[in-house]
Each structure stands twice: as C-alpha cells, then as structure tokens.
Coordinates of C-alpha atoms in Angstrom, one line a residue:
Chain A
X1 CA -54.8 -64.3 -117.2
X2 CA -57.7 -64.5 -119.6
X3 CA -55.7 -63.9 -122.7
X4 CA -53.2 -66.6 -121.9
X5 CA -55.9 -69.1 -121.2
X6 CA -57.6 -68.1 -124.5
X7 CA -54.4 -68.5 -126.5
X8 CA -53.9 -71.9 -124.9
X9 CA -57.3 -73.0 -125.9
X10 CA -56.9 -71.6 -129.5
X11 CA -53.6 -73.5 -129.8
X12 CA -55.1 -76.8 -128.6
X13 CA -58.1 -76.3 -130.9
X14 CA -55.8 -75.8 -133.9
X15 CA -53.8 -78.9 -133.0
X16 CA -57.1 -80.9 -132.8
X17 CA -58.3 -79.5 -136.1
X18 CA -55.0 -80.4 -137.8
X19 CA -55.0 -83.9 -136.4
X20 CA -58.6 -84.6 -137.2
X21 CA -59.4 -83.2 -140.7
X22 CA -62.4 -85.5 -140.8
X23 CA -64.3 -83.1 -138.5
X24 CA -64.6 -80.7 -141.5
X25 CA -66.6 -83.3 -143.5
X26 CA -70.2 -82.6 -142.2
X27 CA -70.0 -79.0 -143.2
X28 CA -68.2 -79.7 -146.5
X29 CA -71.1 -82.1 -147.4
X30 CA -73.6 -79.6 -146.2
X31 CA -72.1 -76.9 -148.4
X32 CA -72.0 -79.2 -151.4
X33 CA -75.6 -80.2 -150.8
X34 CA -76.7 -76.6 -150.7
X35 CA -74.7 -75.8 -153.9
X36 CA -76.4 -78.8 -155.7
X37 CA -79.9 -78.0 -154.4
X38 CA -79.4 -74.2 -155.1
X39 CA -78.2 -75.1 -158.6
X40 CA -81.3 -77.4 -159.2
X41 CA -83.7 -74.7 -158.0
X42 CA -82.0 -72.0 -160.2
X43 CA -82.2 -74.3 -163.2
X44 CA -85.8 -75.1 -162.5
X45 CA -86.6 -71.4 -162.2
X46 CA -84.7 -70.6 -165.4
X47 CA -86.5 -73.4 -167.3
X48 CA -89.9 -72.1 -166.1
X49 CA -89.1 -68.6 -167.2
X50 CA -88.0 -69.7 -170.6
X51 CA -91.0 -72.1 -171.1
X52 CA -93.4 -69.3 -170.1
X53 CA -91.7 -66.8 -172.4
X54 CA -92.0 -69.3 -175.3
X55 CA -95.6 -70.0 -174.6
X56 CA -96.6 -66.4 -174.2
X57 CA -94.3 -63.4 -173.9
X58 CA -96.9 -61.4 -172.0
X59 CA -95.3 -60.2 -168.7
X60 CA -98.6 -61.0 -166.9
X61 CA -98.5 -64.6 -168.0
X62 CA -94.9 -65.0 -166.9
X63 CA -95.6 -63.6 -163.5
X64 CA -98.6 -65.8 -163.2
X65 CA -96.4 -68.9 -163.9
X66 CA -93.8 -67.8 -161.5
X67 CA -96.2 -66.8 -158.7
X68 CA -96.6 -70.4 -157.3
X69 CA -92.8 -70.5 -157.0
X70 CA -93.0 -67.7 -154.5
X71 CA -95.1 -69.9 -152.3
X72 CA -92.2 -72.3 -152.2
X73 CA -89.9 -69.8 -150.5
X74 CA -91.1 -70.6 -146.9
X75 CA -90.6 -74.3 -147.7
X76 CA -87.0 -73.6 -149.0
X77 CA -86.2 -71.6 -145.8
X78 CA -87.7 -74.4 -143.7
X79 CA -85.6 -77.1 -145.5
X80 CA -82.4 -75.0 -145.2
X81 CA -83.0 -74.5 -141.5
X82 CA -83.7 -78.2 -140.9
X83 CA -80.5 -79.2 -142.9
X84 CA -78.5 -76.7 -141.0
X85 CA -79.6 -78.0 -137.7
X86 CA -79.1 -81.6 -138.8
X87 CA -75.5 -81.0 -139.9
X88 CA -74.6 -78.8 -137.0
X89 CA -76.0 -81.3 -134.5
X90 CA -74.0 -84.1 -136.0
X91 CA -70.9 -82.0 -136.7
X92 CA -70.7 -80.5 -133.2
X93 CA -71.1 -83.9 -131.7
X94 CA -68.2 -85.0 -133.8
X95 CA -66.2 -82.1 -132.4
X96 CA -67.2 -83.1 -128.9
X97 CA -65.9 -86.7 -129.4
X98 CA -62.6 -85.3 -130.7
X99 CA -62.3 -83.0 -127.7
X100 CA -62.9 -86.0 -125.5
X101 CA -59.8 -87.7 -127.1
X102 CA -61.8 -90.0 -129.3
X103 CA -61.6 -90.5 -133.0
X104 CA -63.9 -88.6 -135.4
X105 CA -66.3 -91.4 -136.6
X106 CA -69.5 -91.5 -138.6
X107 CA -71.2 -93.1 -135.6
X108 CA -70.5 -89.9 -133.5
X109 CA -72.0 -87.8 -136.3
X110 CA -75.2 -89.8 -136.6
X111 CA -75.6 -90.1 -132.8
X112 CA -75.3 -86.3 -132.5
X113 CA -77.6 -85.7 -135.4
X114 CA -80.3 -87.9 -133.9
X115 CA -80.0 -86.7 -130.3
X116 CA -79.6 -82.9 -130.7
X117 CA -81.2 -82.1 -134.1
X118 CA -84.6 -81.1 -132.7
X119 CA -83.1 -79.1 -129.7
X120 CA -80.8 -77.1 -132.0
X121 CA -83.6 -76.5 -134.6
X122 CA -86.0 -75.5 -131.8
X123 CA -83.7 -73.0 -130.2
X124 CA -82.9 -71.5 -133.6
X125 CA -86.6 -71.2 -134.4
X126 CA -87.2 -69.5 -131.1
X127 CA -84.4 -67.0 -131.8
X128 CA -85.8 -66.4 -135.3
X129 CA -89.3 -65.8 -134.0
X130 CA -88.0 -63.4 -131.3
X131 CA -86.0 -61.5 -133.9
X132 CA -89.0 -61.4 -136.2
X133 CA -91.1 -59.9 -133.5
X134 CA -88.4 -57.4 -132.6
X135 CA -87.6 -56.7 -136.3
X136 CA -89.2 -53.2 -136.6
X137 CA -87.3 -52.1 -133.5
X138 CA -84.1 -53.8 -134.6
X139 CA -84.4 -52.3 -138.0
X140 CA -84.7 -48.7 -136.7
X141 CA -81.9 -49.3 -134.2
X142 CA -79.7 -50.9 -136.8
X143 CA -80.2 -48.1 -139.2
X144 CA -79.5 -45.5 -136.5
X145 CA -76.4 -47.4 -135.4
X146 CA -75.1 -48.0 -138.9
X147 CA -75.7 -44.4 -139.9
X148 CA -73.9 -42.9 -136.9
X149 CA -71.4 -45.3 -135.2
X150 CA -71.1 -47.6 -138.2
X151 CA -70.0 -44.7 -140.5
X152 CA -67.9 -42.9 -138.0
X153 CA -65.9 -46.0 -137.2
X154 CA -65.4 -46.9 -140.8
X155 CA -67.5 -50.1 -140.5
X156 CA -66.0 -51.4 -137.2
X157 CA -69.1 -50.5 -135.3
X158 CA -71.1 -52.9 -137.5
X159 CA -68.5 -55.6 -137.1
X160 CA -68.6 -55.2 -133.3
X161 CA -72.3 -55.9 -133.3
X162 CA -71.7 -59.2 -134.9
X163 CA -68.9 -60.0 -132.4
X164 CA -71.1 -59.1 -129.4
X165 CA -73.8 -61.4 -130.8
X166 CA -71.1 -64.2 -131.0
X167 CA -70.0 -63.4 -127.4
X168 CA -73.5 -64.3 -126.1
X169 CA -75.0 -66.6 -128.7
X170 CA -72.3 -68.7 -130.2
X171 CA -71.6 -71.1 -127.3
X172 CA -75.1 -72.5 -126.7
X173 CA -75.0 -75.4 -129.2
X174 CA -71.6 -76.5 -127.8
X175 CA -73.0 -76.3 -124.2
X176 CA -76.1 -78.2 -125.3
X177 CA -74.0 -81.1 -126.6
X178 CA -71.5 -81.0 -123.8
X179 CA -74.2 -81.0 -121.1
X180 CA -76.9 -82.9 -122.9
X181 CA -79.7 -80.8 -121.2
X182 CA -82.4 -78.7 -122.8
X183 CA -81.9 -76.1 -125.5
X184 CA -83.2 -73.2 -123.4
X185 CA -80.9 -74.1 -120.5
X186 CA -77.9 -74.2 -122.9
X187 CA -79.0 -70.8 -124.3
X188 CA -79.0 -69.3 -120.7
X189 CA -75.6 -70.9 -119.9
X190 CA -74.1 -69.6 -123.1
X191 CA -75.3 -66.1 -122.2
X192 CA -73.7 -66.5 -118.7
X193 CA -70.4 -67.7 -120.3
X194 CA -70.5 -64.5 -122.5
X195 CA -71.0 -62.3 -119.4
X196 CA -68.5 -64.2 -117.2
X197 CA -65.7 -64.4 -119.9
X198 CA -66.6 -61.4 -122.0
X199 CA -63.2 -60.3 -123.2
X200 CA -62.0 -63.8 -124.0
X201 CA -65.2 -64.5 -126.0
X202 CA -64.9 -61.1 -127.6
X203 CA -61.3 -61.6 -128.8
X204 CA -62.3 -65.2 -129.9
X205 CA -65.4 -63.9 -131.8
X206 CA -63.5 -61.1 -133.4
X207 CA -60.6 -63.4 -134.4
X208 CA -62.9 -66.0 -135.9
X209 CA -64.8 -63.3 -137.9
X210 CA -61.7 -61.5 -139.2
X211 CA -59.8 -64.7 -140.0
X212 CA -62.8 -66.4 -141.6
X213 CA -63.3 -63.4 -143.9
X214 CA -59.6 -62.8 -144.7
X215 CA -58.4 -66.4 -145.0
X216 CA -61.2 -67.4 -147.3
X217 CA -60.7 -64.4 -149.7
X218 CA -57.0 -63.7 -149.5
X219 CA -56.0 -65.8 -152.5
X220 CA -57.9 -64.1 -155.3
X221 CA -61.3 -64.6 -156.8
X222 CA -60.8 -68.0 -158.4
X223 CA -59.3 -69.7 -155.2
X224 CA -62.0 -68.0 -153.1
X225 CA -64.6 -69.9 -155.2
X226 CA -62.7 -73.1 -155.3
X227 CA -61.2 -73.4 -151.8
X228 CA -62.3 -70.3 -149.9
X229 CA -65.4 -72.0 -148.5
X230 CA -63.3 -74.9 -147.2
X231 CA -61.0 -72.5 -145.4
X232 CA -64.0 -70.7 -144.0
X233 CA -65.3 -74.1 -142.7
X234 CA -61.9 -74.8 -141.2
X235 CA -61.9 -71.5 -139.3
X236 CA -65.4 -72.2 -138.1
X237 CA -64.5 -75.6 -136.9
X238 CA -61.4 -74.3 -135.1
X239 CA -63.7 -71.6 -133.5
X240 CA -66.1 -74.2 -132.3
X241 CA -63.4 -76.5 -130.9
X242 CA -62.0 -73.5 -129.1
X243 CA -65.5 -72.8 -127.7
X244 CA -65.6 -76.4 -126.3
X245 CA -62.2 -75.8 -124.6
X246 CA -63.2 -72.4 -123.3
X247 CA -66.5 -73.8 -121.9
X248 CA -64.7 -76.7 -120.3
X249 CA -62.3 -74.3 -118.6
X250 CA -65.1 -72.1 -117.2
X251 CA -67.8 -74.7 -116.7
X252 CA -67.5 -74.8 -112.9
X253 CA -67.5 -71.0 -112.5
X254 CA -70.7 -70.4 -114.5
X255 CA -72.9 -73.3 -113.4
Chain B
X1 CA -37.4 -60.5 -118.1
X2 CA -40.6 -62.4 -118.2
X3 CA -40.6 -66.2 -118.5
X4 CA -43.2 -68.1 -120.5
X5 CA -44.6 -71.5 -120.1
X6 CA -44.8 -73.2 -123.5
X7 CA -46.0 -76.6 -122.3
X8 CA -48.9 -77.9 -124.3
X9 CA -50.0 -80.9 -126.4
X10 CA -47.8 -81.2 -129.4
X11 CA -48.8 -82.8 -132.6
X12 CA -46.9 -86.1 -133.4
X13 CA -44.9 -86.8 -136.6
X14 CA -47.6 -89.0 -138.1
X15 CA -49.8 -85.9 -138.4
X16 CA -47.0 -83.8 -139.9
X17 CA -46.2 -82.5 -136.5
X18 CA -43.0 -80.6 -137.3
X19 CA -44.7 -77.8 -139.4
X20 CA -47.8 -77.4 -137.3
X21 CA -46.0 -77.5 -134.0
X22 CA -44.0 -74.5 -135.3
X23 CA -47.2 -72.8 -136.2
X24 CA -48.8 -73.5 -132.9
X25 CA -46.1 -71.5 -131.3
X26 CA -47.7 -68.4 -132.8
X27 CA -50.2 -68.5 -129.9
X28 CA -47.4 -68.5 -127.4
X29 CA -45.8 -65.5 -129.1
X30 CA -49.2 -63.8 -129.0
X31 CA -49.2 -64.3 -125.2
X32 CA -45.8 -62.8 -124.9
X33 CA -46.6 -59.9 -127.1
X34 CA -49.8 -59.3 -125.2
X35 CA -47.9 -59.1 -121.9
X36 CA -45.3 -56.8 -123.3
X37 CA -48.0 -54.7 -124.9
X38 CA -49.8 -54.2 -121.5
X39 CA -46.6 -53.5 -119.7
X40 CA -45.4 -50.9 -122.2
X41 CA -48.1 -48.4 -123.2
X42 CA -45.4 -46.1 -124.4
X43 CA -45.4 -48.1 -127.6
X44 CA -48.5 -46.4 -128.7
X45 CA -47.0 -42.9 -128.7
X46 CA -45.3 -43.0 -132.1
X47 CA -48.5 -44.4 -133.6
X48 CA -50.6 -41.7 -132.0
X49 CA -48.3 -39.1 -133.6
X50 CA -48.8 -40.8 -136.9
X51 CA -52.6 -40.6 -136.5
X52 CA -52.1 -36.8 -135.8
X53 CA -50.0 -36.5 -138.9
X54 CA -52.6 -38.3 -141.0
X55 CA -55.3 -36.0 -139.7
X56 CA -53.3 -32.8 -140.3
X57 CA -52.4 -33.8 -143.8
X58 CA -56.0 -34.7 -144.5
X59 CA -57.3 -31.4 -143.1
X60 CA -54.5 -29.5 -145.0
X61 CA -55.6 -31.2 -148.3
X62 CA -59.3 -30.5 -147.5
X63 CA -58.7 -26.8 -146.8
X64 CA -56.4 -26.5 -149.9
X65 CA -59.1 -28.0 -152.1
X66 CA -61.8 -25.8 -150.5
X67 CA -59.8 -22.6 -151.1
X68 CA -59.0 -23.5 -154.7
X69 CA -62.6 -24.5 -155.4
X70 CA -63.9 -21.3 -153.9
X71 CA -61.6 -19.2 -156.1
X72 CA -62.2 -17.7 -159.5
X73 CA -59.9 -20.2 -161.4
X74 CA -62.2 -23.1 -160.5
X75 CA -65.3 -21.1 -161.4
X76 CA -64.0 -20.2 -164.8
X77 CA -62.9 -23.8 -165.4
X78 CA -66.4 -25.1 -164.6
X79 CA -68.3 -22.4 -166.5
X80 CA -66.1 -22.1 -169.6
X81 CA -64.0 -25.2 -169.7
X82 CA -60.2 -25.3 -170.1
X83 CA -58.9 -22.5 -172.3
X84 CA -56.1 -24.6 -173.9
X85 CA -54.0 -27.7 -173.2
X86 CA -51.5 -25.6 -171.1
X87 CA -54.2 -24.9 -168.6
X88 CA -55.0 -28.6 -168.3
X89 CA -51.4 -29.5 -167.9
X90 CA -50.9 -26.8 -165.3
X91 CA -54.0 -28.1 -163.5
X92 CA -52.8 -31.7 -163.5
X93 CA -49.3 -30.6 -162.5
X94 CA -50.7 -28.6 -159.6
X95 CA -52.9 -31.5 -158.4
X96 CA -50.0 -34.0 -158.7
X97 CA -47.7 -31.7 -156.8
X98 CA -50.2 -31.3 -154.0
X99 CA -51.0 -35.0 -153.7
X100 CA -47.4 -36.1 -154.4
X101 CA -46.1 -33.6 -151.8
X102 CA -48.6 -34.8 -149.2
X103 CA -47.7 -38.4 -149.9
X104 CA -44.0 -37.7 -149.7
X105 CA -44.4 -35.9 -146.3
X106 CA -46.5 -38.9 -145.1
X107 CA -44.0 -41.4 -146.4
X108 CA -41.0 -39.7 -144.7
X109 CA -42.8 -39.1 -141.4
X110 CA -44.3 -42.6 -141.2
X111 CA -40.9 -44.3 -141.9
X112 CA -39.3 -42.1 -139.3
X113 CA -41.9 -43.1 -136.7
X114 CA -41.7 -46.7 -137.8
X115 CA -37.9 -46.8 -137.4
X116 CA -38.2 -45.4 -133.9
X117 CA -41.1 -47.7 -133.0
X118 CA -39.3 -50.8 -134.3
X119 CA -36.4 -50.0 -132.0
X120 CA -38.8 -49.7 -129.2
X121 CA -40.2 -53.1 -130.0
X122 CA -36.7 -54.5 -130.0
X123 CA -36.0 -52.9 -126.6
X124 CA -39.3 -54.3 -125.2
X125 CA -38.7 -57.8 -126.5
X126 CA -35.1 -57.9 -125.4
X127 CA -35.4 -56.4 -121.9
X128 CA -39.2 -56.5 -121.1
X129 CA -39.4 -52.7 -121.0
X130 CA -38.8 -49.9 -123.4
X131 CA -35.6 -47.9 -123.0
X132 CA -36.3 -44.1 -122.9
X133 CA -33.7 -43.5 -125.7
X134 CA -35.0 -46.3 -127.9
X135 CA -37.2 -44.2 -130.1
X136 CA -34.6 -41.6 -131.1
X137 CA -31.8 -44.2 -131.4
X138 CA -34.0 -46.1 -133.8
X139 CA -34.8 -43.0 -135.8
X140 CA -31.1 -42.1 -136.2
X141 CA -30.0 -45.7 -137.0
X142 CA -32.8 -47.1 -139.2
X143 CA -34.8 -44.3 -140.7
X144 CA -32.7 -44.0 -143.9
X145 CA -32.4 -47.8 -144.1
X146 CA -36.2 -48.2 -143.9
X147 CA -36.7 -45.5 -146.5
X148 CA -34.2 -47.1 -148.9
X149 CA -35.4 -50.6 -148.2
X150 CA -39.0 -49.6 -148.8
X151 CA -38.1 -47.9 -152.1
X152 CA -36.1 -51.0 -153.1
X153 CA -39.1 -53.3 -152.3
X154 CA -41.4 -51.0 -154.3
X155 CA -39.0 -51.1 -157.2
X156 CA -38.7 -54.9 -157.0
X157 CA -42.5 -55.2 -157.0
X158 CA -42.7 -52.9 -160.0
X159 CA -40.1 -54.8 -161.9
X160 CA -41.9 -58.1 -161.1
X161 CA -45.3 -56.7 -162.0
X162 CA -45.2 -58.1 -165.6
X163 CA -44.2 -61.5 -164.2
X164 CA -46.9 -61.3 -161.6
X165 CA -49.4 -60.3 -164.3
X166 CA -48.4 -63.2 -166.5
X167 CA -48.6 -65.6 -163.6
X168 CA -52.1 -64.2 -162.9
X169 CA -53.1 -64.5 -166.5
X170 CA -52.0 -68.1 -166.8
X171 CA -53.6 -69.2 -163.5
X172 CA -56.9 -67.3 -164.1
X173 CA -56.0 -64.6 -161.4
X174 CA -55.2 -67.0 -158.6
X175 CA -51.4 -66.7 -159.1
X176 CA -51.6 -62.9 -159.0
X177 CA -52.8 -62.9 -155.4
X178 CA -50.6 -65.8 -154.4
X179 CA -47.5 -64.2 -156.0
X180 CA -48.1 -61.1 -153.9
X181 CA -48.6 -63.1 -150.7
X182 CA -45.5 -65.2 -151.2
X183 CA -43.3 -62.2 -151.8
X184 CA -44.8 -60.4 -148.8
X185 CA -44.3 -63.6 -146.6
X186 CA -40.6 -63.8 -147.6
X187 CA -40.1 -60.1 -146.9
X188 CA -42.1 -59.9 -143.7
X189 CA -39.1 -60.0 -141.4
X190 CA -36.6 -57.8 -143.2
X191 CA -37.2 -54.7 -141.0
X192 CA -37.3 -56.9 -137.8
X193 CA -34.0 -58.5 -138.8
X194 CA -32.4 -55.2 -139.7
X195 CA -33.3 -53.7 -136.3
X196 CA -32.7 -56.8 -134.3
X197 CA -29.3 -57.6 -135.8
X198 CA -28.3 -54.0 -136.7
X199 CA -27.7 -55.3 -140.2
X200 CA -27.6 -53.7 -143.7
X201 CA -30.6 -53.7 -146.0
X202 CA -29.5 -56.5 -148.3
X203 CA -28.4 -58.7 -145.4
X204 CA -31.8 -58.2 -143.7
X205 CA -33.6 -59.1 -146.9
X206 CA -31.5 -62.3 -147.1
X207 CA -32.1 -63.1 -143.5
X208 CA -35.9 -62.5 -143.8
X209 CA -35.9 -64.8 -146.8
X210 CA -34.1 -67.6 -145.0
X211 CA -36.3 -67.2 -141.9
X212 CA -39.5 -67.5 -143.9
X213 CA -38.1 -70.4 -145.9
X214 CA -37.2 -72.3 -142.7
X215 CA -40.5 -71.7 -141.0
X216 CA -42.8 -71.3 -144.0
X217 CA -46.1 -72.6 -142.6
X218 CA -45.8 -70.6 -139.4
X219 CA -44.7 -67.4 -141.1
X220 CA -47.4 -67.8 -143.7
X221 CA -50.1 -68.2 -141.1
X222 CA -48.7 -65.3 -139.1
X223 CA -48.7 -63.2 -142.2
X224 CA -52.4 -64.0 -143.0
X225 CA -53.5 -63.5 -139.4
X226 CA -51.7 -60.1 -139.3
X227 CA -53.2 -59.0 -142.6
X228 CA -56.7 -60.0 -141.5
X229 CA -56.4 -57.4 -138.7
X230 CA -54.3 -54.6 -140.2
X231 CA -54.9 -54.6 -143.9
X232 CA -56.9 -51.5 -145.1
X233 CA -59.9 -53.6 -146.1
X234 CA -60.1 -55.5 -142.8
X235 CA -62.4 -54.9 -139.9
X236 CA -65.5 -53.1 -140.8
X237 CA -64.6 -53.5 -144.5
X238 CA -63.1 -50.1 -144.2
X239 CA -63.9 -48.4 -147.5
X240 CA -61.6 -45.5 -148.4
X241 CA -64.3 -43.9 -150.5
X242 CA -66.3 -43.3 -147.3
X243 CA -63.4 -41.2 -146.0
X244 CA -62.9 -39.1 -149.1
X245 CA -64.4 -35.7 -149.4
X246 CA -67.4 -35.7 -151.5
X247 CA -66.3 -33.0 -153.9
X248 CA -69.7 -32.8 -155.5
X249 CA -71.0 -31.4 -152.2
X250 CA -68.6 -28.5 -152.0
X251 CA -69.9 -25.1 -152.9
X252 CA -68.1 -24.1 -156.0
X253 CA -68.6 -20.4 -156.1
X254 CA -71.3 -20.3 -158.8
X255 CA -74.4 -18.5 -157.5
X256 CA -72.8 -18.1 -154.2
X257 CA -75.0 -16.1 -151.8
X258 CA -73.7 -14.0 -149.0
X259 CA -76.2 -15.4 -146.5
X260 CA -75.0 -18.9 -147.2
X261 CA -71.5 -18.3 -145.8
X262 CA -72.4 -19.7 -142.4
X263 CA -74.3 -22.6 -143.8
X264 CA -71.3 -23.4 -146.2
X265 CA -68.8 -23.1 -143.4
X266 CA -70.8 -25.6 -141.4
X267 CA -70.9 -27.8 -144.5
X268 CA -67.2 -27.5 -144.8
X269 CA -66.7 -28.3 -141.1
X270 CA -69.0 -31.4 -141.5
X271 CA -67.3 -32.4 -144.8
X272 CA -63.9 -32.3 -143.1
X273 CA -64.9 -33.5 -139.6
X274 CA -66.6 -36.7 -140.7
X275 CA -63.6 -38.1 -142.6
X276 CA -61.4 -36.8 -139.9
X277 CA -63.3 -38.7 -137.2
X278 CA -63.4 -41.8 -139.4
X279 CA -59.6 -41.6 -140.0
X280 CA -59.0 -41.1 -136.3
X281 CA -61.2 -43.9 -135.1
X282 CA -60.0 -46.4 -137.7
X283 CA -56.4 -45.4 -137.2
X284 CA -56.7 -45.9 -133.4
X285 CA -58.3 -49.3 -133.8
X286 CA -55.7 -50.4 -136.4
X287 CA -53.0 -49.0 -134.2
X288 CA -53.8 -51.5 -131.4
X289 CA -53.4 -54.4 -133.9
X290 CA -50.2 -52.9 -135.5
X291 CA -48.5 -52.6 -132.1
X292 CA -49.6 -56.1 -131.1
X293 CA -48.5 -57.7 -134.3
X294 CA -45.3 -55.7 -134.4
X295 CA -44.4 -57.1 -131.0
X296 CA -45.4 -60.5 -132.2
X297 CA -43.0 -60.3 -135.1
X298 CA -40.1 -59.5 -132.9
X299 CA -41.0 -62.2 -130.4
X300 CA -41.3 -64.7 -133.2
X301 CA -37.9 -63.7 -134.6
X302 CA -36.3 -63.9 -131.3
X303 CA -37.8 -67.4 -130.5
X304 CA -37.4 -68.7 -134.0
X305 CA -40.4 -71.0 -134.2
X306 CA -38.4 -73.8 -132.7
X307 CA -40.6 -76.4 -130.7
X308 CA -37.5 -78.6 -130.0
X309 CA -36.1 -75.9 -127.8
X310 CA -39.1 -75.9 -125.5
X311 CA -38.9 -77.9 -122.4
X312 CA -40.6 -81.3 -122.1
X313 CA -43.0 -81.3 -125.1
X314 CA -46.0 -83.5 -124.6
X315 CA -46.3 -85.2 -127.9
X316 CA -49.7 -86.7 -128.9

C-alpha cells in the first residue's frame, strides 16, 4: 500500500540523515554565504544612504545616488540563482552518494556541482521564464483562489497549492542526478512521478512543508534565528533523501 | 488483529542508534494508525459532533451579539456613552457570562466526546475494530477524570507560569517556549495511559512522565510532528482573527432604515456564514489529523518504542 511504502522510505531517509550529518553541510554553507553577502549589501546600502544624506540632504540627490543600485538588483537575482543551482547540484549529488551506500565526501559534492550545475540552473531559468510569461494569469487566478478557497479554508487552500506544486515539481533535480540525462527529461519524469504516485507525493510534500515550518519555529524567536534555519535544512534534506527512495521504488513503473 | 512488518535498516550504536532507532519506529506506528484509521471510519463520528457543537456555539454567540447590538441598550451606549460605572460593570459581567458560559459548555462537551473517542481508540488498537459500546463506556468511565485532569494541568501550568516567565527572561525567550514543550512532552501520554490502563489521574501522570523519560527523543519528535499538524496555527497559518465576526460591520441601529432590513439580514447571514464555513472546513481538516495522531499515540503506547523487541533487526 502506498502509505506503508512512503513511511518505509521516510524512515530510511531519516536513518540516512542521522548517520550522515555531513549531507547538511552544503546548504549550511550556502545559507551562511547568503547571510554574509546579504549583510555586506545591506551595510553598503546603509553607508551610501548616510553618505548621500551628509553630502546633500535633498531627497532628489539621495534617490539619484541610490538609482544605480536598483540596476544591481537583476545581477543580485542572477548571482543568487547561480549559487542556489551550484549548491543544490553538489548537495543533491552528495545525497545520491549516501543513498548508494557511499560516504558523504567533498569529492561527491564537487563532482555533482560540476556535472549538474548548468542543467539545474537551466531548468530553473526555464520555469522562471514560463512563470513570468504566465504571471498576469497566475496573479488573477491566485487572487481569486486566495480570496475564495483560501479564506474559506482558513489558509489551507493556499497551503495545498504549494503542496501540489511539490507533487509535480520537487522530484526533477533528484531524477536528473539519479538518471544523469537532460534537465527537460527529468522535469517530464518528475511530473510523471507526481501523476503516478500522487497521494504518496502529496503526503510527503505536505509533511515536509508542515514539519519544516513547525520544527524551525517551535522553539521561540531566539532559537528560530539561531538554529531554526539548520532544522529547516535538515527537514529539506530528509525530504530530498525520501524523494530519492520514492523515485527508486517507482522508477520502473514510470519509465 | 493485524500484523505489521517492522523490518528495516536500523542505525548502529556508533551513530547513537538506540535513540534514533526508537524514533524511527514512529513511522511504523504511523502505518499501523493509518490502517486502523481506514478500517474504522466510525472514529470520526465524535469529532463530527464536536464540529457541530462548535458551529452551534458560534452561531449562538453571533445571533446573541446581533440581537444585543440591534437593541436600544447598545444604541444608547454608543450615542451617549456609559451612564456610570455600574453600567460598565454590568456590561463586562454580561459579556463575561456569555463568553464564559459558551466556553464552559464547549469544555464540558469536548471532554465528553474526547473521553468516548479515546476509549474508541483503545478498542481499535487492542482489537483492530471499534466496539459499538466503546464510546459510551469511555464517556462514563473517563469523562470526569479527563475534566479533573485537564483542570489540574491548567492549574499546574498557571502555578509554573512565573517560573516559566523567569526561565524565558533569563534565556532571552528561548526557555519560555522550551519549557512549554518539555512539560507538554512529559504530559502527552497521560490520557492514553489513563484509558489504556484504566488508572487514576495521578498514576496516569506518573506513567506519562516515565514513558516520555524512557523514550524522550521519540516522544519529543512525535510531539513536534503532531503539533505541526494539529496546532491552531498549523496548516494554512489559520488565523483566528479571520474567523471572528467583524463587529465593525454590524448594523448598530443608528440611522437604521426600514428598506435595509433585507440587506442587513443578508449581511448578517454572510457575517455568520463565512466564519461558520471556515470553522467547519478547518475543523474537518484538523479532525483527520487528530484522529490519525490519536491512534498513533495509542499504538506508540502499546508498542513502547522498543526496537529490541522487533524480529531480526538489520543493523547498519
């Protein structure tokens, strides 16, 4: 039965996460890097504002000084997407080696980052472009959905949208690394996995979402800031390891 | 009686296997709870009644508030303010009586249904199916104990509140949350123990404490997982403010036009219906998780998080 299979995979994934805490490292480094870069950008922005105020307190002058910074926004988004793809490619390959019974090594991380970085970034770019094209329609539908189903279900309707997205679009990076084929093929296979194993993926996606939210914020504001993000990473790693096991189990049926 | 296969890869001692292996059993207990859940849809009946009670109380409060706001007393209060302190006291007393009475009714009914439901859980976990008499047997045996136990827990939490506040202050708020979690973890199984062993309240508290102490990591993870799904702020970040009546929207009787009666009735209907629908939908979703995790607690208590008892563990 699908639920029993899913629980078996969840259990194995938790055992693997526990035995290999090193698999959390790529995303811990990634988060710290973002915190440092974000901090540097915020300080740079603050200094620019202060300097321009000291030079001339005219609002027009301040805006003129800050305007070039707005041009930097696309570059920041690009840099963040590239870093995300890099760490995900290496990190998921690390998970792949752990699922294969190997040790989590730096070599596995670098090998994955080199091999799959472009494919992962490319597929994400494609998804972002499609979403951008569809954004007016998605915005209208989203507002309608949130204003009706979202409100009447006390927010569950909005959560469900996120879970359904996870059902169809969360497995493709795992499939890409497991199969080693192209990104688009992985995207299609991930979609097929979602269709074939809908309820299993739904429960897994819902569980990961709810646990990630609750585990990281259950211990009060201070601990949320200090360790909440590490717990959120651990839940995400567990979720991805489970996806590896789920895909391995259903691989033959959806090919 | 259903049999379950617990064979899986266990974590060896060098990885701290003992604790995590106990926690891994949670997934096996989920399997068992899921099967029992599917096989015994009757377990949803008490929860459905509770949803109905919630709705009736909410509608009752709404209609009561509407009637009062449409009356002359409210109009005078808004237009001229309170006449003296006695009017204010009487107003506060009336509101407290209405809210307190509603809460009391809900507390009594919910504990009654919970006592019956827990005995149904026990019956399902012990025999694989729910005995037809289980609900009323549970009500007659455990209702009073659940009531007294819950009042005792509330009193303990109230007495410990200064200590909790102090711990929170010293630890920059972290201890406040952890204190609450730890107390809840240690008390999570008291109702299960009370029903399963047919014990008294104090013995059940002691048993719950011992059970959580012996299996802390597993019980702690189970507690957090359960909370993630059934706490009031889980799911769609359910915000109680969205379910409250927006009192500002209510017609208050000032400048009330005859022709607006129909429009206002529709507004009243909408004002009551939207929160009612939200309460029903959210309660139904939460109900699924409550029944599932209720069964899981009983399965966990019965099995005892003991990996050594499982046949042929494959240690890695």
